mmCIF file of C-alpha atoms and ligand atoms in Angstrom:
data_model
loop_
_atom_site.group_PDB
_atom_site.id
_atom_site.type_symbol
_atom_site.label_atom_id
_atom_site.label_comp_id
_atom_site.label_asym_id
_atom_site.label_seq_id
_atom_site.Cartn_x
_atom_site.Cartn_y
_atom_site.Cartn_z
ATOM 1 C CA MET T 1 92.864 113.462 104.822
ATOM 2 C CA LYS T 2 91.840 116.461 102.742
ATOM 3 C CA ILE T 3 93.244 116.341 99.225
ATOM 4 C CA GLN T 4 92.790 119.056 96.641
ATOM 5 C CA ILE T 5 93.302 118.419 92.957
ATOM 6 C CA ARG T 6 94.250 121.269 90.635
ATOM 7 C CA PRO T 7 96.070 121.864 87.326
ATOM 8 C CA GLU T 8 99.835 122.300 87.543
ATOM 9 C CA ASN T 9 101.476 125.700 87.411
ATOM 10 C CA LYS T 10 105.050 126.822 86.764
ATOM 11 C CA ASN T 11 106.034 126.663 90.423
ATOM 12 C CA ASP T 12 105.160 122.963 90.532
ATOM 13 C CA TYR T 13 107.493 121.716 87.779
ATOM 14 C CA LYS T 14 110.399 120.645 89.982
ATOM 15 C CA THR T 15 108.189 118.975 92.563
ATOM 16 C CA ILE T 16 106.266 117.098 89.875
ATOM 17 C CA SER T 17 109.506 115.647 88.488
ATOM 18 C CA MET T 18 110.639 114.740 91.983
ATOM 19 C CA ILE T 19 107.380 112.983 92.845
ATOM 20 C CA ASN T 20 107.469 110.959 89.654
ATOM 21 C CA ASP T 21 111.092 109.978 90.297
ATOM 22 C CA MET T 22 110.340 108.992 93.887
ATOM 23 C CA ALA T 23 107.261 106.968 92.987
ATOM 24 C CA PHE T 24 108.909 105.089 90.122
ATOM 25 C CA GLY T 25 112.320 104.847 91.826
ATOM 26 C CA GLN T 26 114.072 106.229 88.756
ATOM 27 C CA GLU T 27 114.421 109.484 86.856
ATOM 28 C CA ALA T 28 112.776 108.486 83.583
ATOM 29 C CA GLU T 29 109.178 109.472 84.352
ATOM 30 C CA GLY T 30 110.101 112.879 85.790
ATOM 31 C CA LEU T 31 112.095 113.591 82.663
ATOM 32 C CA LEU T 32 109.254 112.342 80.489
ATOM 33 C CA VAL T 33 106.872 114.905 82.008
ATOM 34 C CA GLU T 34 109.446 117.659 81.442
ATOM 35 C CA LYS T 35 109.850 116.679 77.785
ATOM 36 C CA LEU T 36 106.117 116.336 77.187
ATOM 37 C CA ARG T 37 105.555 119.775 78.668
ATOM 38 C CA LYS T 38 107.614 121.180 75.782
ATOM 39 C CA ASN T 39 105.502 119.323 73.211
ATOM 40 C CA LYS T 40 102.889 121.641 71.675
ATOM 41 C CA LYS T 41 100.155 119.054 72.298
ATOM 42 C CA PHE T 42 100.640 119.251 76.075
ATOM 43 C CA ILE T 43 97.397 120.217 77.848
ATOM 44 C CA LYS T 44 98.184 122.093 81.051
ATOM 45 C CA ASP T 45 94.722 121.503 82.451
ATOM 46 C CA LEU T 46 95.244 117.742 82.165
ATOM 47 C CA SER T 47 98.479 117.760 84.149
ATOM 48 C CA LEU T 48 97.001 117.612 87.638
ATOM 49 C CA VAL T 49 98.557 117.691 91.058
ATOM 50 C CA ALA T 50 97.129 116.368 94.316
ATOM 51 C CA CYS T 51 97.824 118.717 97.219
ATOM 52 C CA MET T 52 97.714 118.143 100.944
ATOM 53 C CA GLY T 53 97.710 121.657 102.308
ATOM 54 C CA ASN T 54 100.443 123.391 100.346
ATOM 55 C CA GLU T 55 102.355 120.219 99.647
ATOM 56 C CA ILE T 56 102.106 118.342 96.354
ATOM 57 C CA VAL T 57 101.790 114.621 97.029
ATOM 58 C CA GLY T 58 100.702 113.224 93.664
ATOM 59 C CA HIS T 59 100.562 113.903 89.954
ATOM 60 C CA ILE T 60 98.709 112.613 86.892
ATOM 61 C CA LEU T 61 99.093 113.475 83.230
ATOM 62 C CA PHE T 62 96.760 112.859 80.309
ATOM 63 C CA PHE T 63 98.510 113.420 76.999
ATOM 64 C CA PRO T 64 96.997 113.411 73.473
ATOM 65 C CA ILE T 65 97.775 110.356 71.381
ATOM 66 C CA GLU T 66 96.540 108.950 68.113
ATOM 67 C CA ILE T 67 95.093 105.569 67.323
ATOM 68 C CA LYS T 68 96.191 104.963 63.752
ATOM 69 C CA SER T 69 95.221 102.493 61.091
ATOM 70 C CA ASP T 70 96.203 102.486 57.411
ATOM 71 C CA ASN T 71 93.249 104.675 56.519
ATOM 72 C CA ASN T 72 92.297 106.491 59.665
ATOM 73 C CA SER T 73 93.509 108.346 62.688
ATOM 74 C CA PHE T 74 91.535 108.794 65.911
ATOM 75 C CA GLU T 75 92.406 111.117 68.741
ATOM 76 C CA SER T 76 92.576 109.802 72.262
ATOM 77 C CA LEU T 77 94.415 110.476 75.522
ATOM 78 C CA ALA T 78 97.131 108.458 77.230
ATOM 79 C CA LEU T 79 96.971 108.374 81.019
ATOM 80 C CA ALA T 80 100.716 108.478 81.768
ATOM 81 C CA PRO T 81 102.565 108.849 83.945
ATOM 82 C CA MET T 82 100.897 109.009 87.340
ATOM 83 C CA SER T 83 102.515 108.964 90.742
ATOM 84 C CA VAL T 84 101.876 109.365 94.447
ATOM 85 C CA ILE T 85 104.714 109.833 96.926
ATOM 86 C CA PRO T 86 105.657 106.446 98.393
ATOM 87 C CA GLU T 87 104.764 107.334 102.025
ATOM 88 C CA LEU T 88 101.185 108.172 101.031
ATOM 89 C CA GLN T 89 100.438 105.406 98.547
ATOM 90 C CA GLY T 90 97.457 103.161 99.179
ATOM 91 C CA LEU T 91 95.388 105.904 100.830
ATOM 92 C CA GLY T 92 93.177 106.783 97.892
ATOM 93 C CA ILE T 93 95.103 109.755 96.482
ATOM 94 C CA GLY T 94 95.779 108.027 93.161
ATOM 95 C CA SER T 95 92.096 107.158 92.839
ATOM 96 C CA GLN T 96 91.114 110.777 93.420
ATOM 97 C CA LEU T 97 93.593 111.920 90.767
ATOM 98 C CA ILE T 98 92.123 109.477 88.248
ATOM 99 C CA GLU T 99 88.502 110.288 89.016
ATOM 100 C CA ASN T 100 89.140 114.023 88.864
ATOM 101 C CA GLY T 101 91.225 113.708 85.687
ATOM 102 C CA LEU T 102 88.679 111.555 83.881
ATOM 103 C CA ALA T 103 85.868 113.957 84.792
ATOM 104 C CA LYS T 104 87.922 116.887 83.551
ATOM 105 C CA ALA T 105 88.867 115.137 80.296
ATOM 106 C CA LYS T 106 85.217 114.285 79.693
ATOM 107 C CA LYS T 107 84.186 117.863 80.330
ATOM 108 C CA MET T 108 86.782 118.965 77.767
ATOM 109 C CA ARG T 109 85.063 116.586 75.342
ATOM 110 C CA HIS T 110 87.849 114.065 75.043
ATOM 111 C CA LYS T 111 86.286 110.795 74.015
ATOM 112 C CA SER T 112 88.546 108.050 75.319
ATOM 113 C CA VAL T 113 91.595 107.249 77.427
ATOM 114 C CA ILE T 114 94.276 104.586 77.001
ATOM 115 C CA VAL T 115 96.480 103.305 79.818
ATOM 116 C CA LEU T 116 99.275 100.792 80.183
ATOM 117 C CA GLY T 117 99.522 99.661 83.783
ATOM 118 C CA HIS T 118 98.217 97.825 86.848
ATOM 119 C CA THR T 119 95.088 95.961 85.697
ATOM 120 C CA GLU T 120 93.435 95.675 89.113
ATOM 121 C CA PHE T 121 93.847 99.367 89.792
ATOM 122 C CA TYR T 122 92.612 100.783 86.495
ATOM 123 C CA SER T 123 89.727 98.344 86.156
ATOM 124 C CA LYS T 124 88.228 100.072 89.230
ATOM 125 C CA PHE T 125 87.661 103.057 86.951
ATOM 126 C CA ASN T 126 86.080 100.898 84.221
ATOM 127 C CA PHE T 127 89.138 100.555 82.015
ATOM 128 C CA ILE T 128 88.967 97.267 80.107
ATOM 129 C CA PRO T 129 91.590 95.528 77.954
ATOM 130 C CA ALA T 130 91.986 97.479 74.729
ATOM 131 C CA SER T 131 91.669 94.181 72.888
ATOM 132 C CA ASN T 132 87.921 94.445 73.582
ATOM 133 C CA PHE T 133 88.066 97.170 70.984
ATOM 134 C CA LYS T 134 90.203 96.926 67.853
ATOM 135 C CA ILE T 135 93.066 98.757 69.489
ATOM 136 C CA SER T 136 96.642 97.543 69.742
ATOM 137 C CA CYS T 137 100.019 98.975 70.702
ATOM 138 C CA HIS T 138 103.617 98.611 69.550
ATOM 139 C CA PHE T 139 104.799 97.348 72.929
ATOM 140 C CA GLU T 140 104.981 93.650 73.679
ATOM 141 C CA VAL T 141 102.774 93.566 76.747
ATOM 142 C CA SER T 142 100.230 91.136 78.112
ATOM 143 C CA ASP T 143 96.699 91.725 76.986
ATOM 144 C CA GLU T 144 95.270 92.761 80.356
ATOM 145 C CA VAL T 145 97.687 95.624 81.080
ATOM 146 C CA PHE T 146 96.931 97.594 77.916
ATOM 147 C CA MET T 147 93.546 99.144 78.622
ATOM 148 C CA ALA T 148 91.033 101.602 77.264
ATOM 149 C CA LEU T 149 88.088 103.575 78.582
ATOM 150 C CA GLU T 150 85.291 105.239 76.652
ATOM 151 C CA LEU T 151 84.476 108.669 78.112
ATOM 152 C CA GLU T 152 81.586 108.906 75.697
ATOM 153 C CA LYS T 153 79.358 105.900 75.093
ATOM 154 C CA TYR T 154 80.476 103.851 72.059
ATOM 155 C CA ALA T 155 83.333 106.294 71.377
ATOM 156 C CA LEU T 156 85.657 103.403 70.539
ATOM 157 C CA LYS T 157 83.108 101.212 68.782
ATOM 158 C CA THR T 158 84.223 102.152 65.315
ATOM 159 C CA VAL T 159 87.841 102.903 66.191
ATOM 160 C CA SER T 160 90.570 100.543 65.089
ATOM 161 C CA GLY T 161 94.315 100.834 64.920
ATOM 162 C CA CYS T 162 97.551 100.973 66.821
ATOM 163 C CA VAL T 163 98.253 103.551 69.530
ATOM 164 C CA GLU T 164 101.012 105.970 68.547
ATOM 165 C CA TYR T 165 102.665 107.426 71.618
ATOM 166 C CA PRO T 166 104.608 110.658 71.114
ATOM 167 C CA LYS T 167 108.338 110.164 70.579
ATOM 168 C CA GLU T 168 109.116 111.363 74.131
ATOM 169 C CA PHE T 169 107.843 108.006 75.402
ATOM 170 C CA ASN T 170 110.556 106.146 73.474
ATOM 171 C CA ASP T 171 113.142 106.964 76.145
ATOM 172 C CA LEU T 172 111.204 105.188 78.895
HETATM 173 C C1 COA V 1 99.890 103.544 91.192
HETATM 174 C C2 COA V 1 99.758 104.727 92.145
HETATM 175 C C3 COA V 1 99.780 106.027 91.383
HETATM 176 C C4 COA V 1 98.406 104.594 92.858
HETATM 177 O O1 COA V 1 98.256 105.681 93.761
HETATM 178 P P1 COA V 1 97.694 105.385 95.231
HETATM 179 O O2 COA V 1 97.421 106.662 95.898
HETATM 180 O O3 COA V 1 98.619 104.443 95.902
HETATM 181 O O4 COA V 1 96.329 104.669 94.822
HETATM 182 P P2 COA V 1 95.054 104.382 95.707
HETATM 183 O O5 COA V 1 95.400 104.457 97.156
HETATM 184 O O6 COA V 1 93.937 105.209 95.229
HETATM 185 O O7 COA V 1 94.751 102.901 95.295
HETATM 186 C C5 COA V 1 95.652 101.874 95.673
HETATM 187 C C6 COA V 1 95.618 100.829 94.599
HETATM 188 O O8 COA V 1 96.680 101.029 93.680
HETATM 189 C C7 COA V 1 96.996 99.779 93.052
HETATM 190 N N1 COA V 1 98.449 99.647 93.060
HETATM 191 C C8 COA V 1 99.338 100.478 93.594
HETATM 192 N N2 COA V 1 100.596 100.050 93.382
HETATM 193 C C9 COA V 1 100.476 98.922 92.695
HETATM 194 C C10 COA V 1 101.411 98.002 92.174
HETATM 195 N N3 COA V 1 102.738 98.161 92.323
HETATM 196 N N4 COA V 1 100.941 96.931 91.510
HETATM 197 C C11 COA V 1 99.623 96.755 91.353
HETATM 198 N N5 COA V 1 98.688 97.594 91.825
HETATM 199 C C12 COA V 1 99.108 98.648 92.491
HETATM 200 C C13 COA V 1 96.269 98.712 93.835
HETATM 201 O O9 COA V 1 95.125 98.355 93.072
HETATM 202 C C14 COA V 1 95.849 99.422 95.104
HETATM 203 O O10 COA V 1 94.659 98.915 95.599
HETATM 204 P P3 COA V 1 94.661 98.214 97.051
HETATM 205 O O11 COA V 1 95.129 99.295 98.004
HETATM 206 O O12 COA V 1 93.263 97.801 97.222
HETATM 207 O O13 COA V 1 95.646 97.087 96.929
HETATM 208 C C15 COA V 1 100.862 104.749 93.214
HETATM 209 O O14 COA V 1 100.831 103.555 93.941
HETATM 210 C C16 COA V 1 102.254 104.954 92.625
HETATM 211 O O15 COA V 1 102.718 106.073 92.494
HETATM 212 N N6 COA V 1 102.942 103.850 92.285
HETATM 213 C C17 COA V 1 104.288 103.928 91.725
HETATM 214 C C18 COA V 1 104.260 104.487 90.313
HETATM 215 C C19 COA V 1 103.299 103.731 89.395
HETATM 216 O O16 COA V 1 103.276 102.504 89.388
HETATM 217 N N7 COA V 1 102.511 104.503 88.619
HETATM 218 C C20 COA V 1 101.506 103.966 87.758
HETATM 219 C C21 COA V 1 102.066 103.370 86.541
HETATM 220 S S1 COA V 1 100.810 102.479 85.673
#
């Protein structure tokens, strides 16, 4: 199965929302992407689609966030949301989207990525519980599902604080 990964363009917007809605079985994540796209921090090159021929079958978004403490603020990226159409899940498309996205983010000199999600899946890409660093979040979630990845060695060593997601995430 030949999959190509590329940044989104205007013609993809509707399909991206649809794929997110199908994968999550609700409309919230599709809407979230639409709202984030209007946020000035949105990075088009980090909203990636997986294509099979001309058809989009998956999507991943990395969005800038801040890790804030009383005295400091550190920039990072949230990996959210990501989706693969239900019929094609479990075939490696999601993994390709992550690998491609992480490589791209690193190339753009982003230093770290935060994700809230399936532990087994994301640990394959070296995400570890954020509690290994001094990073927390406002959500009440179990330790192992809130994870972080250093794109640059020791990037999170001196970082401490709570992850501030943009307000668009509040509606999830
Ligand atoms: C998660 C998702 C993007 C992965 O894409 P994919 O193409 O299926 O991923 P891959 O084929 O590369 O890898 C499959 C792995 O995904 C993980 N995974 C997928 N769905 C999962 C679920 N509901 N719970 C836990 N792990 C899950 C498993 O680790 C699985 O590995 P396995 O096949 O060895 O069991 C896709 O399954 C999806 O769209 N799910 C619904 C939406 C979602 O949960 N998004 C992520 C939110 S954190």
